[in-house]
mmCIF file with all atom_site columns, C-alpha atoms in Angstrom:
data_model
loop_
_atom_site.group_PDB
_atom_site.id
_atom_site.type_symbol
_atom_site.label_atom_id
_atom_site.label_alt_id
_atom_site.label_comp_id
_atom_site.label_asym_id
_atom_site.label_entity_id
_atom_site.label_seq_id
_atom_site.pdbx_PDB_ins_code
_atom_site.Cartn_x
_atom_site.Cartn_y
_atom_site.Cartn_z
_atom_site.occupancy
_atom_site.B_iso_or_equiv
_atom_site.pdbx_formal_charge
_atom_site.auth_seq_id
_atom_site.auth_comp_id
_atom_site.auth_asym_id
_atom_site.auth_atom_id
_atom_site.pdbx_PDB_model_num
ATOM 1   C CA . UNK Z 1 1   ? 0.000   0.000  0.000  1.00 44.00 ? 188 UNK Z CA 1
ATOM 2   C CA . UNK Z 1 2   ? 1.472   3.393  -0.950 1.00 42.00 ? 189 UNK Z CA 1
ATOM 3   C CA . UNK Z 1 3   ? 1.592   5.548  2.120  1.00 42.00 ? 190 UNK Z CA 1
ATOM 4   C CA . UNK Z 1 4   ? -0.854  8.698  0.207  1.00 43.00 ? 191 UNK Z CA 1
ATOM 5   C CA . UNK Z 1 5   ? -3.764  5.427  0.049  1.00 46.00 ? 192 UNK Z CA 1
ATOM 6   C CA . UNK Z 1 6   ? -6.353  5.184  2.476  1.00 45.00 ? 193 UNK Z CA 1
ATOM 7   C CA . UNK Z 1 7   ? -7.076  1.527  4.028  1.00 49.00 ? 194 UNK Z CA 1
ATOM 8   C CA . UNK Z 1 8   ? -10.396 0.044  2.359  1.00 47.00 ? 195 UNK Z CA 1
ATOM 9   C CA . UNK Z 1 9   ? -13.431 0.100  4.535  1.00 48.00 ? 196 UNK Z CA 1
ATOM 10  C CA . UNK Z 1 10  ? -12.395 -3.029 7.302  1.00 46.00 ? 197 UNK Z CA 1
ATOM 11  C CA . UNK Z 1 11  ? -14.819 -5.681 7.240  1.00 49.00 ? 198 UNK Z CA 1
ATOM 12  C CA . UNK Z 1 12  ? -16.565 -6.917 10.205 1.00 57.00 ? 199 UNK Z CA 1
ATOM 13  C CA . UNK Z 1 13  ? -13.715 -9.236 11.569 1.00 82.00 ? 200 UNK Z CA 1
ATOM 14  C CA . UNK Z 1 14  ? -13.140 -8.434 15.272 1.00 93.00 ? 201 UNK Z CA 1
ATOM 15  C CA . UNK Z 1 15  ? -10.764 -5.392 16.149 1.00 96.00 ? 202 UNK Z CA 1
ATOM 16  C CA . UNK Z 1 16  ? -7.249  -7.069 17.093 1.00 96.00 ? 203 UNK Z CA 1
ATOM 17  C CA . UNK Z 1 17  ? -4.736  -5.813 19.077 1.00 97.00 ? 204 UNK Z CA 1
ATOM 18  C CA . UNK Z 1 18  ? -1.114  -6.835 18.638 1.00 96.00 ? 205 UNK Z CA 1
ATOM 19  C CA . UNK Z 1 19  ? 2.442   -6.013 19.200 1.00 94.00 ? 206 UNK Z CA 1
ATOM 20  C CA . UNK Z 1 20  ? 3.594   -3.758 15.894 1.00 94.00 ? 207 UNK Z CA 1
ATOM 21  C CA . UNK Z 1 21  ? 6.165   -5.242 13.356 1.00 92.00 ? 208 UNK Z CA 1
ATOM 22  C CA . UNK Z 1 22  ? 8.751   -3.803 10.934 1.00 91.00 ? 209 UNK Z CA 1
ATOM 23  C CA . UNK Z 1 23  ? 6.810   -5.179 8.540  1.00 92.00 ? 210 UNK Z CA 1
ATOM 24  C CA . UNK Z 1 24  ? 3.899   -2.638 9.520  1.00 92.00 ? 211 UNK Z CA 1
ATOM 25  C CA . UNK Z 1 25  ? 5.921   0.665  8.502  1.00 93.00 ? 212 UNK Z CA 1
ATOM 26  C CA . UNK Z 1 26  ? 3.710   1.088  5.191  1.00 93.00 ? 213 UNK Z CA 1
ATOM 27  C CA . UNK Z 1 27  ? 0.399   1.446  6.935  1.00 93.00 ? 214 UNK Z CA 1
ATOM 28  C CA . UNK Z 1 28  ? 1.722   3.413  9.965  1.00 93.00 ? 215 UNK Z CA 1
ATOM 29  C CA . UNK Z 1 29  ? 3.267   5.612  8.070  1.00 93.00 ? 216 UNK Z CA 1
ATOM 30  C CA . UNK Z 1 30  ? -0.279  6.280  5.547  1.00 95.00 ? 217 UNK Z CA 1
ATOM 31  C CA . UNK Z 1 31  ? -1.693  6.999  8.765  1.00 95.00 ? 218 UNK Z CA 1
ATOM 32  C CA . UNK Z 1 32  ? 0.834   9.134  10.534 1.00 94.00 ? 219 UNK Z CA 1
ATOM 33  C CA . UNK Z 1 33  ? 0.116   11.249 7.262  1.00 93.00 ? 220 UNK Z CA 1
ATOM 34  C CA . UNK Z 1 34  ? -3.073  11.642 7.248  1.00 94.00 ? 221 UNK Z CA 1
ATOM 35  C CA . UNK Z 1 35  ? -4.445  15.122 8.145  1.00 94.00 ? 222 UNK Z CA 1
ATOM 36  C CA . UNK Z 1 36  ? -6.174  14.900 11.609 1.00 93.00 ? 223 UNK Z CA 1
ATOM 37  C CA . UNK Z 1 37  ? -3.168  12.317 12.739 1.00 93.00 ? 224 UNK Z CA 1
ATOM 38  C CA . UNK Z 1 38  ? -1.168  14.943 11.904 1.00 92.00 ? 225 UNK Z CA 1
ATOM 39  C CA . UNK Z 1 39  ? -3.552  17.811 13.738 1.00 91.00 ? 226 UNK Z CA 1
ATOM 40  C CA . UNK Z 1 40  ? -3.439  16.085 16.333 1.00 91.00 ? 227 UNK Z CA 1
ATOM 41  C CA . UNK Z 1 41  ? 0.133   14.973 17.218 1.00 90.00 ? 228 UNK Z CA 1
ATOM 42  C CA . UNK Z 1 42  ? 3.688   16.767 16.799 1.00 89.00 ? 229 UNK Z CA 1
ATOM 43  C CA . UNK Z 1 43  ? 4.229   14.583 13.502 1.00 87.00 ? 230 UNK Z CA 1
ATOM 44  C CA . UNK Z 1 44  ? 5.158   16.798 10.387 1.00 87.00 ? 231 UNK Z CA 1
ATOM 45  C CA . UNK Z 1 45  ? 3.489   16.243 7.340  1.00 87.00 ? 232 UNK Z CA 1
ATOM 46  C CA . UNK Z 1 46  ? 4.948   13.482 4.352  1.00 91.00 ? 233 UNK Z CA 1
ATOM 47  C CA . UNK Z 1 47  ? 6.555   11.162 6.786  1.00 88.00 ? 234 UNK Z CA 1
ATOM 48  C CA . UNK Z 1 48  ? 8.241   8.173  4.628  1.00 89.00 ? 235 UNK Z CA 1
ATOM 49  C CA . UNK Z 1 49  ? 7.322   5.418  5.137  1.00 87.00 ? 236 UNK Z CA 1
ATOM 50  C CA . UNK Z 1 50  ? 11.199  4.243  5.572  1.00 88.00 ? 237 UNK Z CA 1
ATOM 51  C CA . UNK Z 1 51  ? 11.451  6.658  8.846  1.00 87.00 ? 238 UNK Z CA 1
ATOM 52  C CA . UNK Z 1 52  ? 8.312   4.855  10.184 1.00 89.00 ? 239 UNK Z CA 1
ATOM 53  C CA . UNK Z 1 53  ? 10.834  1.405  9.455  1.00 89.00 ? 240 UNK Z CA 1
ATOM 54  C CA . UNK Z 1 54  ? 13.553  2.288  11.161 1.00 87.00 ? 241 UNK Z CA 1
ATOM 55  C CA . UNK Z 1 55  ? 11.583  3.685  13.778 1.00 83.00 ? 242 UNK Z CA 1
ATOM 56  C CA . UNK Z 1 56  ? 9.866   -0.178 14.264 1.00 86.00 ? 243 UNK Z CA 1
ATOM 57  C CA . UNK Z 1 57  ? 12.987  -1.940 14.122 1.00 85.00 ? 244 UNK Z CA 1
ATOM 58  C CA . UNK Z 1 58  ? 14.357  0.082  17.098 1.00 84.00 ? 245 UNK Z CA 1
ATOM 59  C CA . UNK Z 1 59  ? 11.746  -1.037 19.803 1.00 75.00 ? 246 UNK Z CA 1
ATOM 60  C CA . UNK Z 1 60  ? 12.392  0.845  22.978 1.00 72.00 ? 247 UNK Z CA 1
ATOM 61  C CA . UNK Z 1 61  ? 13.655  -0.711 25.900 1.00 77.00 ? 248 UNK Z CA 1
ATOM 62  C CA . UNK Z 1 62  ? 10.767  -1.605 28.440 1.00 80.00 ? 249 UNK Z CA 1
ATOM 63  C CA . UNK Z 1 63  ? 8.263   -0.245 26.145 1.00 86.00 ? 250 UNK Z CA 1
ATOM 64  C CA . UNK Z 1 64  ? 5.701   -1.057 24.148 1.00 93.00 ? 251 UNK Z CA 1
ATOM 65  C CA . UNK Z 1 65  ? 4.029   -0.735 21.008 1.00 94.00 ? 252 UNK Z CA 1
ATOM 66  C CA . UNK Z 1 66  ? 0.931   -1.621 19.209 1.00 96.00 ? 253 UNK Z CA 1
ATOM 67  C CA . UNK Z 1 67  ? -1.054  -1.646 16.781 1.00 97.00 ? 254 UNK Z CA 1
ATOM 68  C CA . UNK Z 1 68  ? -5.238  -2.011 15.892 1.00 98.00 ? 255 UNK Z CA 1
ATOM 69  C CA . UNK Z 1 69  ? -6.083  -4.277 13.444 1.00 97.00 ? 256 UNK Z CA 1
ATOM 70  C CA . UNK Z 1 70  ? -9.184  -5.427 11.427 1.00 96.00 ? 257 UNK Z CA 1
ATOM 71  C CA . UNK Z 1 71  ? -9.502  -7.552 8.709  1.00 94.00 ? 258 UNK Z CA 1
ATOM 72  C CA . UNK Z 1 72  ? -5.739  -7.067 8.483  1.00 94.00 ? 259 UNK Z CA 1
ATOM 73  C CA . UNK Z 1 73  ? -5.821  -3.593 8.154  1.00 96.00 ? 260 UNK Z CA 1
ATOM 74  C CA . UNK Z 1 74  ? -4.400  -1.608 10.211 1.00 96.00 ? 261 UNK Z CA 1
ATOM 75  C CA . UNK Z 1 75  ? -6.685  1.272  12.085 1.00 98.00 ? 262 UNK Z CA 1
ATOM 76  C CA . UNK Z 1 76  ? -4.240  2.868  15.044 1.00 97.00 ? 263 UNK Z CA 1
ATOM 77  C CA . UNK Z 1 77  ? -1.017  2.658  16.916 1.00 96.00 ? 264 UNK Z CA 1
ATOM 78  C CA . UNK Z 1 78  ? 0.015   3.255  20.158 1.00 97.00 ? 265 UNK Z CA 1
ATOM 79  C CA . UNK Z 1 79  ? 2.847   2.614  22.565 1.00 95.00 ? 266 UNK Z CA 1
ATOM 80  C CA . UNK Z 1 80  ? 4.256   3.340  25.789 1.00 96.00 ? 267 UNK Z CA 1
ATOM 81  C CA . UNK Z 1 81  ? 8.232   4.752  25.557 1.00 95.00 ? 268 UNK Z CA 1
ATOM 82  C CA . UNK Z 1 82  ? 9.662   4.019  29.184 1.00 95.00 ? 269 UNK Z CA 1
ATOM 83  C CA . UNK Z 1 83  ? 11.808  6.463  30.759 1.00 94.00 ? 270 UNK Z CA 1
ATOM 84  C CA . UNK Z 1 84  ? 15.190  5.627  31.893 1.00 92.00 ? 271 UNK Z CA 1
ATOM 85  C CA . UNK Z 1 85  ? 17.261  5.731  35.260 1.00 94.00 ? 272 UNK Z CA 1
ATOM 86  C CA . UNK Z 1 86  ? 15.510  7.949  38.128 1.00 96.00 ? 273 UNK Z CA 1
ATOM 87  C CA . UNK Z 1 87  ? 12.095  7.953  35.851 1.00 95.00 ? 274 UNK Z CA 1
ATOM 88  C CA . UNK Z 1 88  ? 12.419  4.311  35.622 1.00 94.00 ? 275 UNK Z CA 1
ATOM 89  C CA . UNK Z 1 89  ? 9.053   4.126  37.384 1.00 95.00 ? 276 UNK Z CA 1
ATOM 90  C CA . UNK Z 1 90  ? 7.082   6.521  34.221 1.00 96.00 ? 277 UNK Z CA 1
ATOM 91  C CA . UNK Z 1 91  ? 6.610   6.274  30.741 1.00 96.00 ? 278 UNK Z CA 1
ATOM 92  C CA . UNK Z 1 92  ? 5.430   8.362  28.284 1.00 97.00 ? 279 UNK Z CA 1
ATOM 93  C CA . UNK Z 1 93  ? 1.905   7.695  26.002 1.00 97.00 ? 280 UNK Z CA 1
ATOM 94  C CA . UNK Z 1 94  ? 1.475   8.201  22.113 1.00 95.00 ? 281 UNK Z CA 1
ATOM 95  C CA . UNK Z 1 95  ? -1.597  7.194  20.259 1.00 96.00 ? 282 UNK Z CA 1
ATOM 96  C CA . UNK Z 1 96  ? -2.808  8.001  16.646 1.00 96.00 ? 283 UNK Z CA 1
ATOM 97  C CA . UNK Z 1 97  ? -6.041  6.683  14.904 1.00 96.00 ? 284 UNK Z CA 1
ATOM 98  C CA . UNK Z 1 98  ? -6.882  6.638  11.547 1.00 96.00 ? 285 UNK Z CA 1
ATOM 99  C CA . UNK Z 1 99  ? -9.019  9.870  10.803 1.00 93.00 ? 286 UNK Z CA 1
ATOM 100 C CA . UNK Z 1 100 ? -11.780 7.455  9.184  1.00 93.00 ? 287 UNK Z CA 1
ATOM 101 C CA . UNK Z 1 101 ? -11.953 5.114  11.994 1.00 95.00 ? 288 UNK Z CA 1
ATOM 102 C CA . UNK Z 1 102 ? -12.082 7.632  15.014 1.00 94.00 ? 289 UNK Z CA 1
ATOM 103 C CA . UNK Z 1 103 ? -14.807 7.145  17.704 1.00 92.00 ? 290 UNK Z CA 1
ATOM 104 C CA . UNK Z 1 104 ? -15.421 3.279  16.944 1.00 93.00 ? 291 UNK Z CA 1
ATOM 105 C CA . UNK Z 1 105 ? -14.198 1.817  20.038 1.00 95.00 ? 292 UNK Z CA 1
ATOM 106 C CA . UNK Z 1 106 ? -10.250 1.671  18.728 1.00 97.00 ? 293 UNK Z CA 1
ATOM 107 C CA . UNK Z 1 107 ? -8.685  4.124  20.783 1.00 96.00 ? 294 UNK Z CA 1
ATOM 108 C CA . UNK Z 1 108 ? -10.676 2.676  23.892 1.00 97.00 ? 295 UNK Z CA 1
ATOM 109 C CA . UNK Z 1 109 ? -9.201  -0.995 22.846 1.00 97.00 ? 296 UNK Z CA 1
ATOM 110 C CA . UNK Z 1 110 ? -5.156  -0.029 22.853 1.00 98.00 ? 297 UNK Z CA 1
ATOM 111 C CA . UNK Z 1 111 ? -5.735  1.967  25.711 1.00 97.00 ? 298 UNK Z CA 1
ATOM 112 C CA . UNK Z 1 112 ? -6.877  -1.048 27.385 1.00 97.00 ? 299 UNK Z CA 1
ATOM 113 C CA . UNK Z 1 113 ? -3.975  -3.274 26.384 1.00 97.00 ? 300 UNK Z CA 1
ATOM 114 C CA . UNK Z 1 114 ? -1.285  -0.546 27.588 1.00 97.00 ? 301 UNK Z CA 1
ATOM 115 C CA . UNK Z 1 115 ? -2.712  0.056  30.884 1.00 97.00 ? 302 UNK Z CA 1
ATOM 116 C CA . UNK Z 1 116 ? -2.781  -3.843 31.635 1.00 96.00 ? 303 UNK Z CA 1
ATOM 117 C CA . UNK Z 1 117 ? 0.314   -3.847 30.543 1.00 96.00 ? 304 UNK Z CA 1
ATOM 118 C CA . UNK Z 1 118 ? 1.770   -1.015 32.172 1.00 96.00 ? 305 UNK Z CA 1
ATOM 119 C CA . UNK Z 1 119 ? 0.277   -1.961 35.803 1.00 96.00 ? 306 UNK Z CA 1
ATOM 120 C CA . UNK Z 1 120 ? 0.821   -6.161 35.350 1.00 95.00 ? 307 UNK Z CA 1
ATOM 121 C CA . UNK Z 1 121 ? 3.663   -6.419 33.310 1.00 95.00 ? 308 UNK Z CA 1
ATOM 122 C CA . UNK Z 1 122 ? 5.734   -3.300 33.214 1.00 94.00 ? 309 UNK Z CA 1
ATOM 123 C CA . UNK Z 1 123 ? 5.713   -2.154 36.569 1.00 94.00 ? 310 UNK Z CA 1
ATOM 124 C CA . UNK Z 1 124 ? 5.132   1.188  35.236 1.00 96.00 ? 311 UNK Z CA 1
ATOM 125 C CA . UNK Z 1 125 ? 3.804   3.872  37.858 1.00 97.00 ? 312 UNK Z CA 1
ATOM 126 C CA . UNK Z 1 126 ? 3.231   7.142  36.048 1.00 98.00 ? 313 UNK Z CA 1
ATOM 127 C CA . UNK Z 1 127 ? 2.034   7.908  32.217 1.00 98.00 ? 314 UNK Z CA 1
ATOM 128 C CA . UNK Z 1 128 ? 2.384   10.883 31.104 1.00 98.00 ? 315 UNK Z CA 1
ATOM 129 C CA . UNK Z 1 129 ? 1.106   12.186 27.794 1.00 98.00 ? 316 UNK Z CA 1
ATOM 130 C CA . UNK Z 1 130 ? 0.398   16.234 25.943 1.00 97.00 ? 317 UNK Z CA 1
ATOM 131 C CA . UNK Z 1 131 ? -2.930  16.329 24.202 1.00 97.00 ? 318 UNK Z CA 1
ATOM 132 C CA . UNK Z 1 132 ? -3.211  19.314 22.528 1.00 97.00 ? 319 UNK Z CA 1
ATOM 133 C CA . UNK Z 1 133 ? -6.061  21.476 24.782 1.00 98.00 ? 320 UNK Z CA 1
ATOM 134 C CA . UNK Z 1 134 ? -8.853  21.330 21.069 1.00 96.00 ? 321 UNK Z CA 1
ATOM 135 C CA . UNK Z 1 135 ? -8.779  17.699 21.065 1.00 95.00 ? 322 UNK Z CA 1
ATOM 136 C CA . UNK Z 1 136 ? -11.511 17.137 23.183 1.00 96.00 ? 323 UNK Z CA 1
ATOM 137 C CA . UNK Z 1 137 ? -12.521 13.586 22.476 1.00 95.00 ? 324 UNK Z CA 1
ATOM 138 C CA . UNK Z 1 138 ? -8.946  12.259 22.980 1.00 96.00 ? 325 UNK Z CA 1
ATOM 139 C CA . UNK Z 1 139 ? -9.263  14.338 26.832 1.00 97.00 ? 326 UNK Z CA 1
ATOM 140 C CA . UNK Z 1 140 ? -12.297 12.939 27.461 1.00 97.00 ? 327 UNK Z CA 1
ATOM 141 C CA . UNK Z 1 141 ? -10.726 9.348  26.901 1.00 97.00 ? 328 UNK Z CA 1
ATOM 142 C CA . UNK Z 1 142 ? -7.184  9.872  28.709 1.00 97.00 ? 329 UNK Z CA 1
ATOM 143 C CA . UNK Z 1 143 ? -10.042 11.064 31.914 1.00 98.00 ? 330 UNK Z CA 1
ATOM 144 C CA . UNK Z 1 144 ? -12.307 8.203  31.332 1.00 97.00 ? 331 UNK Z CA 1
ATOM 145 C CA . UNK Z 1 145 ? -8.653  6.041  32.234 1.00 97.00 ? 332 UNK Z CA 1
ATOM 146 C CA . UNK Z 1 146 ? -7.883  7.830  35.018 1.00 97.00 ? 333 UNK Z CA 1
ATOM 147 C CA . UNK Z 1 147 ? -5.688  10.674 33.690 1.00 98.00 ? 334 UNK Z CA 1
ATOM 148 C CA . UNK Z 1 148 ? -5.526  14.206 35.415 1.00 98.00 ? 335 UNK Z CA 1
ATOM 149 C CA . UNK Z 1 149 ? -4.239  17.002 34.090 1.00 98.00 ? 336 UNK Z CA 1
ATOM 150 C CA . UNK Z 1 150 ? -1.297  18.987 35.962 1.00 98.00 ? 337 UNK Z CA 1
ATOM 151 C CA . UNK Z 1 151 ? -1.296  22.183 33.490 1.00 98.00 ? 338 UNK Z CA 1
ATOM 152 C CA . UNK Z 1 152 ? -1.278  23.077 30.572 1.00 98.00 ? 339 UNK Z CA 1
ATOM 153 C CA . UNK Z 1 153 ? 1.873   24.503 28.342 1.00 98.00 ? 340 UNK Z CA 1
ATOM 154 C CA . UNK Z 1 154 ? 1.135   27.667 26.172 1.00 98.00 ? 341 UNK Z CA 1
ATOM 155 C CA . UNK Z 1 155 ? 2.455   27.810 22.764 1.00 98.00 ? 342 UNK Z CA 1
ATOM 156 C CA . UNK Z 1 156 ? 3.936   24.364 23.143 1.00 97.00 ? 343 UNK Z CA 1
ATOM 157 C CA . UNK Z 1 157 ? 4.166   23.743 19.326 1.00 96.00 ? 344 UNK Z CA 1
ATOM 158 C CA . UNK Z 1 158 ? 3.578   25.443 16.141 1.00 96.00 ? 345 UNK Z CA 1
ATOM 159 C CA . UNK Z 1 159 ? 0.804   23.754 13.979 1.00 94.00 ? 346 UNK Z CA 1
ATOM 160 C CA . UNK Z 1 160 ? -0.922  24.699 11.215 1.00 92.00 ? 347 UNK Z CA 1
ATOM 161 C CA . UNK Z 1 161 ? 0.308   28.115 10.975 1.00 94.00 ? 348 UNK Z CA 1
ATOM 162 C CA . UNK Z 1 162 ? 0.241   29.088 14.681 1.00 96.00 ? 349 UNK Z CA 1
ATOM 163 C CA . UNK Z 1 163 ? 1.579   28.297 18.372 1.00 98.00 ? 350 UNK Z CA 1
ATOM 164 C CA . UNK Z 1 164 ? -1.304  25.683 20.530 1.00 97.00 ? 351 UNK Z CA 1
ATOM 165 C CA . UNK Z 1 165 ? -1.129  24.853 23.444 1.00 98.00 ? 352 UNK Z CA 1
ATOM 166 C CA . UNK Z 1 166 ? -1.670  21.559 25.189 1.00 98.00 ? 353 UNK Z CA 1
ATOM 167 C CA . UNK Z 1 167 ? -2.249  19.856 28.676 1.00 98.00 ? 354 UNK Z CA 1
ATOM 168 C CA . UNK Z 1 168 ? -0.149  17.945 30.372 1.00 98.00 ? 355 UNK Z CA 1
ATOM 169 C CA . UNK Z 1 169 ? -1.833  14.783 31.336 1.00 98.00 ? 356 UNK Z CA 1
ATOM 170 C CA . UNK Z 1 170 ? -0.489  12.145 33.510 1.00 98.00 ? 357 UNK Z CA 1
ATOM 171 C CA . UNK Z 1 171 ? -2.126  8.616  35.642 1.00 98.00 ? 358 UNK Z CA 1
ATOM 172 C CA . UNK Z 1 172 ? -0.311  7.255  38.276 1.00 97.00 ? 359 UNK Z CA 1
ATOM 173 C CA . UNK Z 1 173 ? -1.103  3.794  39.598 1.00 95.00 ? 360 UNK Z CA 1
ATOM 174 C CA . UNK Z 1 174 ? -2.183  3.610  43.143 1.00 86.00 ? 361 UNK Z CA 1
ATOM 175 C CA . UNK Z 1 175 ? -0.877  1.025  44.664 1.00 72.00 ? 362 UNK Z CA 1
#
């Protein structure tokens, strides 16, 4: 699939969740490009699809990453990038979701898989994540998994032709 191709409509196979492969740069990479994937994350626009390979076949220590699949196609990413030596204990969140596939459940589903992860196999305390302050549905999920905001960080990046800002999110485990 060339990366400026949308995925065809997914059939009705069950959404799977799985770790990402190498072999998965051509379809991250269509949807790291795509416009509100873009809006909403610190990604510039025409990312090749050979960054988005070397990027896979570096997996971070202690981390994680996933992907959304169905019917083979792949509908989001997301992954936790553990901190190292005093931070040992957070890691940071990214997520994207395909701009045609938003608000069907997929965000919810990877979410799931990196909090059980993160609390029953990672030992991982605090994640922290930005959401730029406009995206209101992402917000409203990071809340609905226990994610407070400690502040928000004006002019934090320059998209689409001006500074936005975006809050600083962050869940930490009770024990």
């Amino acid at each position: 699939m060339k990366h400026t191709e949308r995925p065809a409509a997914p059939s009705t196979d069950a959404l799977h969740i799985r770790a990402s492969r190498p072999g998965d740069y051509e379809q991250i990479a269509a949807i790291t490009n795509l416009p509100g994937v873009r809006q909403g994350t610190l990604r510039l626009p025409h990312t090749r699809p050979e960054q988005v390979r070397t990027w896979l076949e570096a997996p971070p220590d202690g981390g994680l990453r996933l992907v959304a699949e169905r019917g083979g196609i792949i509908l989001g990413a997301a992954g936790l990038h553990r901190q190292t030596d005093r931070r040992h204990h957070a890691a940071v969140l990214g997520m994207s979701v395909h701009d045609d596939h938003r608000r069907q459940g997929i965000g919810k589903a990877l979410m799931l898989e990196l909090i059980d992860a993160a609390d029953k196999w990672l030992n991982i305390m605090r994640i922290e994540l930005t959401v730029f302050t406009d995206n209101k549905p992402a917000i409203a999920l990071y809340e609905a998994f226990g994610f407070e905001t400690e502040g928000v960080h004006k002019a934090y990046a320059f998209r689409d032709g001006s500074y936005a800002d975006v809050v600083a999110m962050a869940r930490i485990r009770k024990s």
